[in-house]
Tab-separated table of C-alpha atoms in Angstrom:
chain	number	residue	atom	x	y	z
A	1	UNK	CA	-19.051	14.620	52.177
A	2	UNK	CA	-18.457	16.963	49.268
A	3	UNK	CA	-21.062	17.795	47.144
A	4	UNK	CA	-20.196	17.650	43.718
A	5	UNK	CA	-23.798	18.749	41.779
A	6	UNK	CA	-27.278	19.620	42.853
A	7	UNK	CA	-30.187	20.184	40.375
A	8	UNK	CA	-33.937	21.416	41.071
A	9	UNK	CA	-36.141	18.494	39.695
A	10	UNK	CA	-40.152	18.171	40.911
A	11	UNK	CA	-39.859	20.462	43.866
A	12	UNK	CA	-37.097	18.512	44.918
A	13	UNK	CA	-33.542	18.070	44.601
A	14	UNK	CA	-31.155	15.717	43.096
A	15	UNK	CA	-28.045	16.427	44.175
A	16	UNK	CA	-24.631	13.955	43.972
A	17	UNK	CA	-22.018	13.824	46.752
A	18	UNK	CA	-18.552	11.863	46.786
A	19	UNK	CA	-17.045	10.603	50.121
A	20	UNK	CA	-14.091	8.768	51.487
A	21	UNK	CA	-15.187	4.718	52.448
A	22	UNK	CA	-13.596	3.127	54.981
A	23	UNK	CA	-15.601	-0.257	53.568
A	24	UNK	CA	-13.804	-0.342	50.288
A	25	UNK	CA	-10.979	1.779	50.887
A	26	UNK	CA	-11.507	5.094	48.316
A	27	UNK	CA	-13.958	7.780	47.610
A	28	UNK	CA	-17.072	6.909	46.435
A	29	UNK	CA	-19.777	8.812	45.060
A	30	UNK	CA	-23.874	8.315	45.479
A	31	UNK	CA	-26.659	10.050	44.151
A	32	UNK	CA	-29.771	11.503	46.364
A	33	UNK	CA	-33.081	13.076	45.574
A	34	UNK	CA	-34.977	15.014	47.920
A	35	UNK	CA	-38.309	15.190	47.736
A	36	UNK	CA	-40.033	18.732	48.335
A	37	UNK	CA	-41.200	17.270	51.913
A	38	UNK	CA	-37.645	17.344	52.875
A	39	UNK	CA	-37.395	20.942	52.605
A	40	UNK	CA	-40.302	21.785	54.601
A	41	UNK	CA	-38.808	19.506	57.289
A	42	UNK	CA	-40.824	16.181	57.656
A	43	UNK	CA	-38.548	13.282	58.549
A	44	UNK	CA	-38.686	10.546	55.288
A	45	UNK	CA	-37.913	6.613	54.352
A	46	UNK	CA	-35.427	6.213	52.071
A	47	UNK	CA	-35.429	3.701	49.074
A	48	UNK	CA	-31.925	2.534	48.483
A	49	UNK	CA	-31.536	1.869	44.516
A	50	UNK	CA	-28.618	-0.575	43.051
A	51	UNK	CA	-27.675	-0.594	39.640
A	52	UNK	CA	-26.825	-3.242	37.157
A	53	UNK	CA	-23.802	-4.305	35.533
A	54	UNK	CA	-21.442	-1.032	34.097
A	55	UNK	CA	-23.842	1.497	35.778
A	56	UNK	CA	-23.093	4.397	38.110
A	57	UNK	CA	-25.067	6.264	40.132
A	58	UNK	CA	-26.255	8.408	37.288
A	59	UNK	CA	-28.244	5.540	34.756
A	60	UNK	CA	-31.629	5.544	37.496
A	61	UNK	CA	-31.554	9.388	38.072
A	62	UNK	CA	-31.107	9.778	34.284
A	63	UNK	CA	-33.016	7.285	32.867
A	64	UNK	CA	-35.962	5.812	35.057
A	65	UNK	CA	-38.225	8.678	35.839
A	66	UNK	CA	-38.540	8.174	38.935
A	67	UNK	CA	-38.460	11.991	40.954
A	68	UNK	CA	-41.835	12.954	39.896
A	69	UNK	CA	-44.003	9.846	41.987
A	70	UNK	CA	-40.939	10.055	44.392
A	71	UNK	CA	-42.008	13.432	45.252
A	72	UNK	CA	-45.771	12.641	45.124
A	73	UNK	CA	-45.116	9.941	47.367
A	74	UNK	CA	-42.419	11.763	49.725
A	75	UNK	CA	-39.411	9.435	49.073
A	76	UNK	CA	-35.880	9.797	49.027
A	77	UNK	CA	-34.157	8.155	46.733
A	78	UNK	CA	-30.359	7.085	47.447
A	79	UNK	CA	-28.432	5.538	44.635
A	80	UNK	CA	-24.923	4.258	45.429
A	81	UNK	CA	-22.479	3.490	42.490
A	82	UNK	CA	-21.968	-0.235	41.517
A	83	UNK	CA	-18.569	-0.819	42.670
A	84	UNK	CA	-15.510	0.573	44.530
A	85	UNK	CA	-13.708	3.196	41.746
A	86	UNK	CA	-10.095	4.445	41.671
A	87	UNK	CA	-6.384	4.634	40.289
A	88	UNK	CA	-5.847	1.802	43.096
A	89	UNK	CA	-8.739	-0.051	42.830
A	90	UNK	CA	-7.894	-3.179	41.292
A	91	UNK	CA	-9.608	-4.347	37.744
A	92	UNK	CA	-9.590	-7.571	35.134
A	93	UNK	CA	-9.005	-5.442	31.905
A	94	UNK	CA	-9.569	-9.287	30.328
A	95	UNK	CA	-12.877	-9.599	31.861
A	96	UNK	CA	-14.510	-7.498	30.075
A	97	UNK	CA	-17.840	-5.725	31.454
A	98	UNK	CA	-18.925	-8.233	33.998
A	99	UNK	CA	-16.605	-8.415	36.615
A	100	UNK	CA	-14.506	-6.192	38.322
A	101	UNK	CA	-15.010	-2.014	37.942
A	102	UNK	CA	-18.366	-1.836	37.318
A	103	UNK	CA	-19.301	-5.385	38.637
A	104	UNK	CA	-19.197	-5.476	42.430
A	105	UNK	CA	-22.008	-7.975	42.367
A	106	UNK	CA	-22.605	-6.133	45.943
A	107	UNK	CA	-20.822	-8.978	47.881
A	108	UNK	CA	-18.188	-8.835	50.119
A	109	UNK	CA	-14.872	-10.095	48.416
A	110	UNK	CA	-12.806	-13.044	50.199
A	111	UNK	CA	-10.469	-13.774	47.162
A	112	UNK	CA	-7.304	-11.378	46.218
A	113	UNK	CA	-6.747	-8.751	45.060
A	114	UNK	CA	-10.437	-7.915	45.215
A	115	UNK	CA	-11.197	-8.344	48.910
A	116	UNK	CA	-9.385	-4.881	50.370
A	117	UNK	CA	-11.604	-2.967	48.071
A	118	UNK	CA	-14.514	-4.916	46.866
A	119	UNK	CA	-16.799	-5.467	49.896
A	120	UNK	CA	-20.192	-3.739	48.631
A	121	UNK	CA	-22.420	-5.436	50.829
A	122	UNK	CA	-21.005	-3.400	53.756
A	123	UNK	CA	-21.181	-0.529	52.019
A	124	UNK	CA	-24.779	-0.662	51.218
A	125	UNK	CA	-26.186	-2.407	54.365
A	126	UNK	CA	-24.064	-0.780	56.698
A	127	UNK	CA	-21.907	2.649	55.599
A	128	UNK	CA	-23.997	4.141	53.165
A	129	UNK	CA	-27.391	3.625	54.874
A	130	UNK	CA	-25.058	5.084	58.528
A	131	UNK	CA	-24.587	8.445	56.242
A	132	UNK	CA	-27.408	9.286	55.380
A	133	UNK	CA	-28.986	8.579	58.395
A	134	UNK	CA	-26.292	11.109	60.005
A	135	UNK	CA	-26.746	13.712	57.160
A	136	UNK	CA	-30.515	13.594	55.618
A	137	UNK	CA	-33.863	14.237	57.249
A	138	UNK	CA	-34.792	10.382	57.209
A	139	UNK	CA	-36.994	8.309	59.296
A	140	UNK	CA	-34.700	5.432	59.784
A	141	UNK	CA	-37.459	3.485	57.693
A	142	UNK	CA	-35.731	1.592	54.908
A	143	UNK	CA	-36.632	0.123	51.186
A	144	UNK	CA	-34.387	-1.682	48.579
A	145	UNK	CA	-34.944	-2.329	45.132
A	146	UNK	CA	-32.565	-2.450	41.717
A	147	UNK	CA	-31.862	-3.548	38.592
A	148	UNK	CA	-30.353	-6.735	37.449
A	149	UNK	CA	-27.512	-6.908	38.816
A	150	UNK	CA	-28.917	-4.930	41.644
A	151	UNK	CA	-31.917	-6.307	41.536
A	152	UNK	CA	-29.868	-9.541	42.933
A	153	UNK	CA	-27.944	-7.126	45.351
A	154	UNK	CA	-31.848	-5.925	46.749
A	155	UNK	CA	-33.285	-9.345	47.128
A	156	UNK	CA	-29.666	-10.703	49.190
A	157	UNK	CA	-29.869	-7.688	51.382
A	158	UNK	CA	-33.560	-7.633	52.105
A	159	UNK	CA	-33.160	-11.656	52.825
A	160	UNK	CA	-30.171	-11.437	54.732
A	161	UNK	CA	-31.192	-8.509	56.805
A	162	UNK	CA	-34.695	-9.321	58.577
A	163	UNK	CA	-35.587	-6.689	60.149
A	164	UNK	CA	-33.518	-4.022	58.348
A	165	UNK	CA	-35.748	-3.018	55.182
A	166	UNK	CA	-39.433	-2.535	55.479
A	167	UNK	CA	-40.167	-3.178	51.292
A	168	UNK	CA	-37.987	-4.953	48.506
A	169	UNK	CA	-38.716	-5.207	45.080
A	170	UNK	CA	-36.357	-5.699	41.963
A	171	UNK	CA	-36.574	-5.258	38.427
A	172	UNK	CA	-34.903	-8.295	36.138
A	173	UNK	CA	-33.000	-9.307	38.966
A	174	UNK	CA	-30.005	-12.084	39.016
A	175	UNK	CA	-32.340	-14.815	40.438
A	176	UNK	CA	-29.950	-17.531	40.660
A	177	UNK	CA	-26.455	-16.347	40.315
A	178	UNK	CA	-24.753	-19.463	41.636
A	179	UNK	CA	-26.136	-21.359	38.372
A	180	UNK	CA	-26.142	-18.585	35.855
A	181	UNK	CA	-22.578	-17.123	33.937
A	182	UNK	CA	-22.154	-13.950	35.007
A	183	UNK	CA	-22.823	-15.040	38.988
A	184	UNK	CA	-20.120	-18.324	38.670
A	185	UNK	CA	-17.985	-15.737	36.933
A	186	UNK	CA	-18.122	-12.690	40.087
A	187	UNK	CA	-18.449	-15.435	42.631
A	188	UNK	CA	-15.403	-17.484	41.599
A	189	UNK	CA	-13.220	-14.219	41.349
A	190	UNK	CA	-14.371	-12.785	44.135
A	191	UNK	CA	-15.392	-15.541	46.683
A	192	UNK	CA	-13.440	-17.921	45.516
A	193	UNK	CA	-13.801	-21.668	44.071
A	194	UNK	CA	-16.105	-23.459	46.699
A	195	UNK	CA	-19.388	-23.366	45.572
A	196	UNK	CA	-21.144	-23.919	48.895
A	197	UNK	CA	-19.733	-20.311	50.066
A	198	UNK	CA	-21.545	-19.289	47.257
A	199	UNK	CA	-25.008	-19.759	48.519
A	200	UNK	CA	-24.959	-16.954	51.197
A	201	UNK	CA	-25.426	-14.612	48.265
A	202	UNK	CA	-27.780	-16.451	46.258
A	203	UNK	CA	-31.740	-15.071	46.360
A	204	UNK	CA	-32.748	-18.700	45.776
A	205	UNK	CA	-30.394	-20.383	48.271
A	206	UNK	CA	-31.434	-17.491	50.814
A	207	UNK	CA	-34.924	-17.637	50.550
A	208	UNK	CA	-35.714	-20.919	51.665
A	209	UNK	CA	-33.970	-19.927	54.901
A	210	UNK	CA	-35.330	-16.601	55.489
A	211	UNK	CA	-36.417	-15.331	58.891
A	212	UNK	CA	-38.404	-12.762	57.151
A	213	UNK	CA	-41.138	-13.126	54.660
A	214	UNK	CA	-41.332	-9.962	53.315
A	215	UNK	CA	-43.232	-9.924	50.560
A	216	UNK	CA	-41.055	-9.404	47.221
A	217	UNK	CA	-42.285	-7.632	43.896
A	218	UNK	CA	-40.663	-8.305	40.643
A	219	UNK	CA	-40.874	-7.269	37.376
A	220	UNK	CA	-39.236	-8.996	33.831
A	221	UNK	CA	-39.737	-8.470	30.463
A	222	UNK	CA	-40.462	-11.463	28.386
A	223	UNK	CA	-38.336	-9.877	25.416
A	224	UNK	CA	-35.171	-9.444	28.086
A	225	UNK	CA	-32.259	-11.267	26.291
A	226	UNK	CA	-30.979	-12.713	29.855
A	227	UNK	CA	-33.684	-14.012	31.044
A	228	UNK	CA	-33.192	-17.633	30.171
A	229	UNK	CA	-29.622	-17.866	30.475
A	230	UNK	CA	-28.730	-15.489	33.002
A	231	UNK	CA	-31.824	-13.919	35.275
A	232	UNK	CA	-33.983	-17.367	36.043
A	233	UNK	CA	-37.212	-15.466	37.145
A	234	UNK	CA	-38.873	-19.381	37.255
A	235	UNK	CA	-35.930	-20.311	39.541
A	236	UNK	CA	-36.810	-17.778	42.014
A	237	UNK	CA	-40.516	-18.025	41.579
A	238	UNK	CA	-39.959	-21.949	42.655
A	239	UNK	CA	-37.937	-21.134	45.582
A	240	UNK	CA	-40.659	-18.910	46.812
A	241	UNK	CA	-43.154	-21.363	46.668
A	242	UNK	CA	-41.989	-24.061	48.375
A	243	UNK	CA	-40.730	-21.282	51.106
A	244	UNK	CA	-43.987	-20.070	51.162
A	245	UNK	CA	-42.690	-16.746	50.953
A	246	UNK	CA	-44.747	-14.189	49.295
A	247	UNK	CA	-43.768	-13.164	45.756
A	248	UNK	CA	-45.582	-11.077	42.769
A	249	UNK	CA	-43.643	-11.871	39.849
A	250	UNK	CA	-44.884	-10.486	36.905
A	251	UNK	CA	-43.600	-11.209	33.239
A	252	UNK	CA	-44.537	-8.456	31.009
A	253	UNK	CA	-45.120	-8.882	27.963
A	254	UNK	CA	-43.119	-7.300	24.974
A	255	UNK	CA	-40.215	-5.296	27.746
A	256	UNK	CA	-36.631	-5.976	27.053
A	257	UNK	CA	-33.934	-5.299	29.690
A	258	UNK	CA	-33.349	-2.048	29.187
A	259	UNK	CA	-34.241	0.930	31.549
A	260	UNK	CA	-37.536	1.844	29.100
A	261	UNK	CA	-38.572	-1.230	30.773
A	262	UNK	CA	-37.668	0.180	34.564
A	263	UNK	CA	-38.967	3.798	33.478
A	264	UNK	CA	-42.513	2.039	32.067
A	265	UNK	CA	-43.410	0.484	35.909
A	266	UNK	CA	-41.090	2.477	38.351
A	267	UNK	CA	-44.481	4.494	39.587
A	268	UNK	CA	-45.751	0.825	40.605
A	269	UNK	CA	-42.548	-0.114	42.323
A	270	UNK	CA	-42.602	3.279	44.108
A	271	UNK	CA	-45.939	2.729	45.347
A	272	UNK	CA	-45.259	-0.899	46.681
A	273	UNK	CA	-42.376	0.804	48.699
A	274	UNK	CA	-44.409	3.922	50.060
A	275	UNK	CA	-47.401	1.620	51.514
A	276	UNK	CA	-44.881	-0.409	53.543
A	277	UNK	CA	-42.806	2.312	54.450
A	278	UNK	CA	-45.424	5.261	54.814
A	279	UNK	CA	-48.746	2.574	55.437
């Protein structure tokens, strides 16, 4: 790993490294803060945050506010980029900002040209979380939450992964993404044109089959312009229920999609992590 910045924020550092993935086949950068715990030598969970559509690894640190309860708490905070990057990375110039660089929609590809590159479910379930564990004073303990886009990428690895994560929440998550535009879009480019393949990285699909119950949190804003068309928070909500799986959705009112929405209830999220992860 080379270590590209490092910046003194709450006691704690945030600090950005870039790396060489054998998953999708370039260097990759990620973002981790370190609480002031980590210093003083105390073994931490980590909360793995994925971004939305055309974010990096920068748009949480930046924007959502969330070092100062992260270091209250003692949390690290590990923020991969949201898709492979590169000269030979392949990309739909036509496609606009929803699919391709940008858009990894944190599946792994089966489709060409995307599949040598574009496999970000290994990369967050398996490589990243194997790096940090081999470079970072962590517990092995695990969270995931995100952000639309991620926010679909937490739910399908917390569901697909019993065992693995201890706490999952999202934030305006992709609910439904086998019925919505920007998920038929992403999954027919990169896994291809039969639907039924589809399901395996679906929240709603993968819910009703879930070994797991862990219990989810989820925040939307009623004033989100996706919600109806794209995010489905009902469709999610009704798979729960007849799952039985627990699920706090709340709607709040007046919040758009933006990340003054995330920054307004990260300290809640935060806290739903640290009581699974820290009791």
């Amino acid at each position: 790993m080379e270590n590209i910045s490092c910046q003194k924020s709450f006691g704690g550092w945030h600090k950005r490294y870039r790396h060489r993935s054998s998953a999708l086949n370039c260097d990759m950068v990620f973002a981790v803060y370190l609480p002031p715990q980590a210093e003083r030598g105390e073994t931490l969970p980590v909360l793995y945050w994925l971004s939305g559509l055309t974010c990096t690894d920068e748009n949480f640190m930046q924007k959502a506010g969330a070092q100062r309860m992260a270091a209250e708490l003692g949390l690290i905070i590990v923020a991969p980029d949201t898709s492979p990057r590169g000269a030979d990375v392949p990309d739909d110039a036509e496609a606009a900002y929803d699919f391709g660089l940008g858009a990894g929609f944190y599946v792994n590809a089966t489709q060409e040209p995307w599949a040598r590159n574009y496999r970000m479910y290994d990369y967050v379930v398996e490589e990243l979380p194997a790096l940090i564990e081999a470079n970072f004073p962590v517990s092995g303990k695990r969270g995931i939450s995100g952000h639309s886009m991620g926010g679909h990428g937490a739910l399908i690895c917390a569901l697909k992964n019993p065992g693995l994560y201890a706490s999952v929440s999202a934030f305006s998550p992709i609910t439904n993404p086998v019925d919505c535009p920007w998920g038929e879009k992403a999954f027919s480019g990169y896994l291809g044109s039969d639907r039924s393949r589809w399901r395996d990285w679906d929240a709603c699909a993968l819910i009703g089959k879930a070994d797991e119950k862990l219990p989810i949190l989820v925040d939307q804003g009623d004033r989100d312009d996706f919600m109806s068309t794209q995010l489905k928070p009902e469709a999610l909500q009704a798979a729960a229920k007849a799952a039985e799986h627990p699920l706090t959705l709340r709607i709040q009112p007046g919040y758009d999609h933006s990340y003054y929405f995330v920054a307004s209830f990260i300290d809640d999220h935060l806290r739903h992590h640290a009581q699974a992860l820290k009791g």
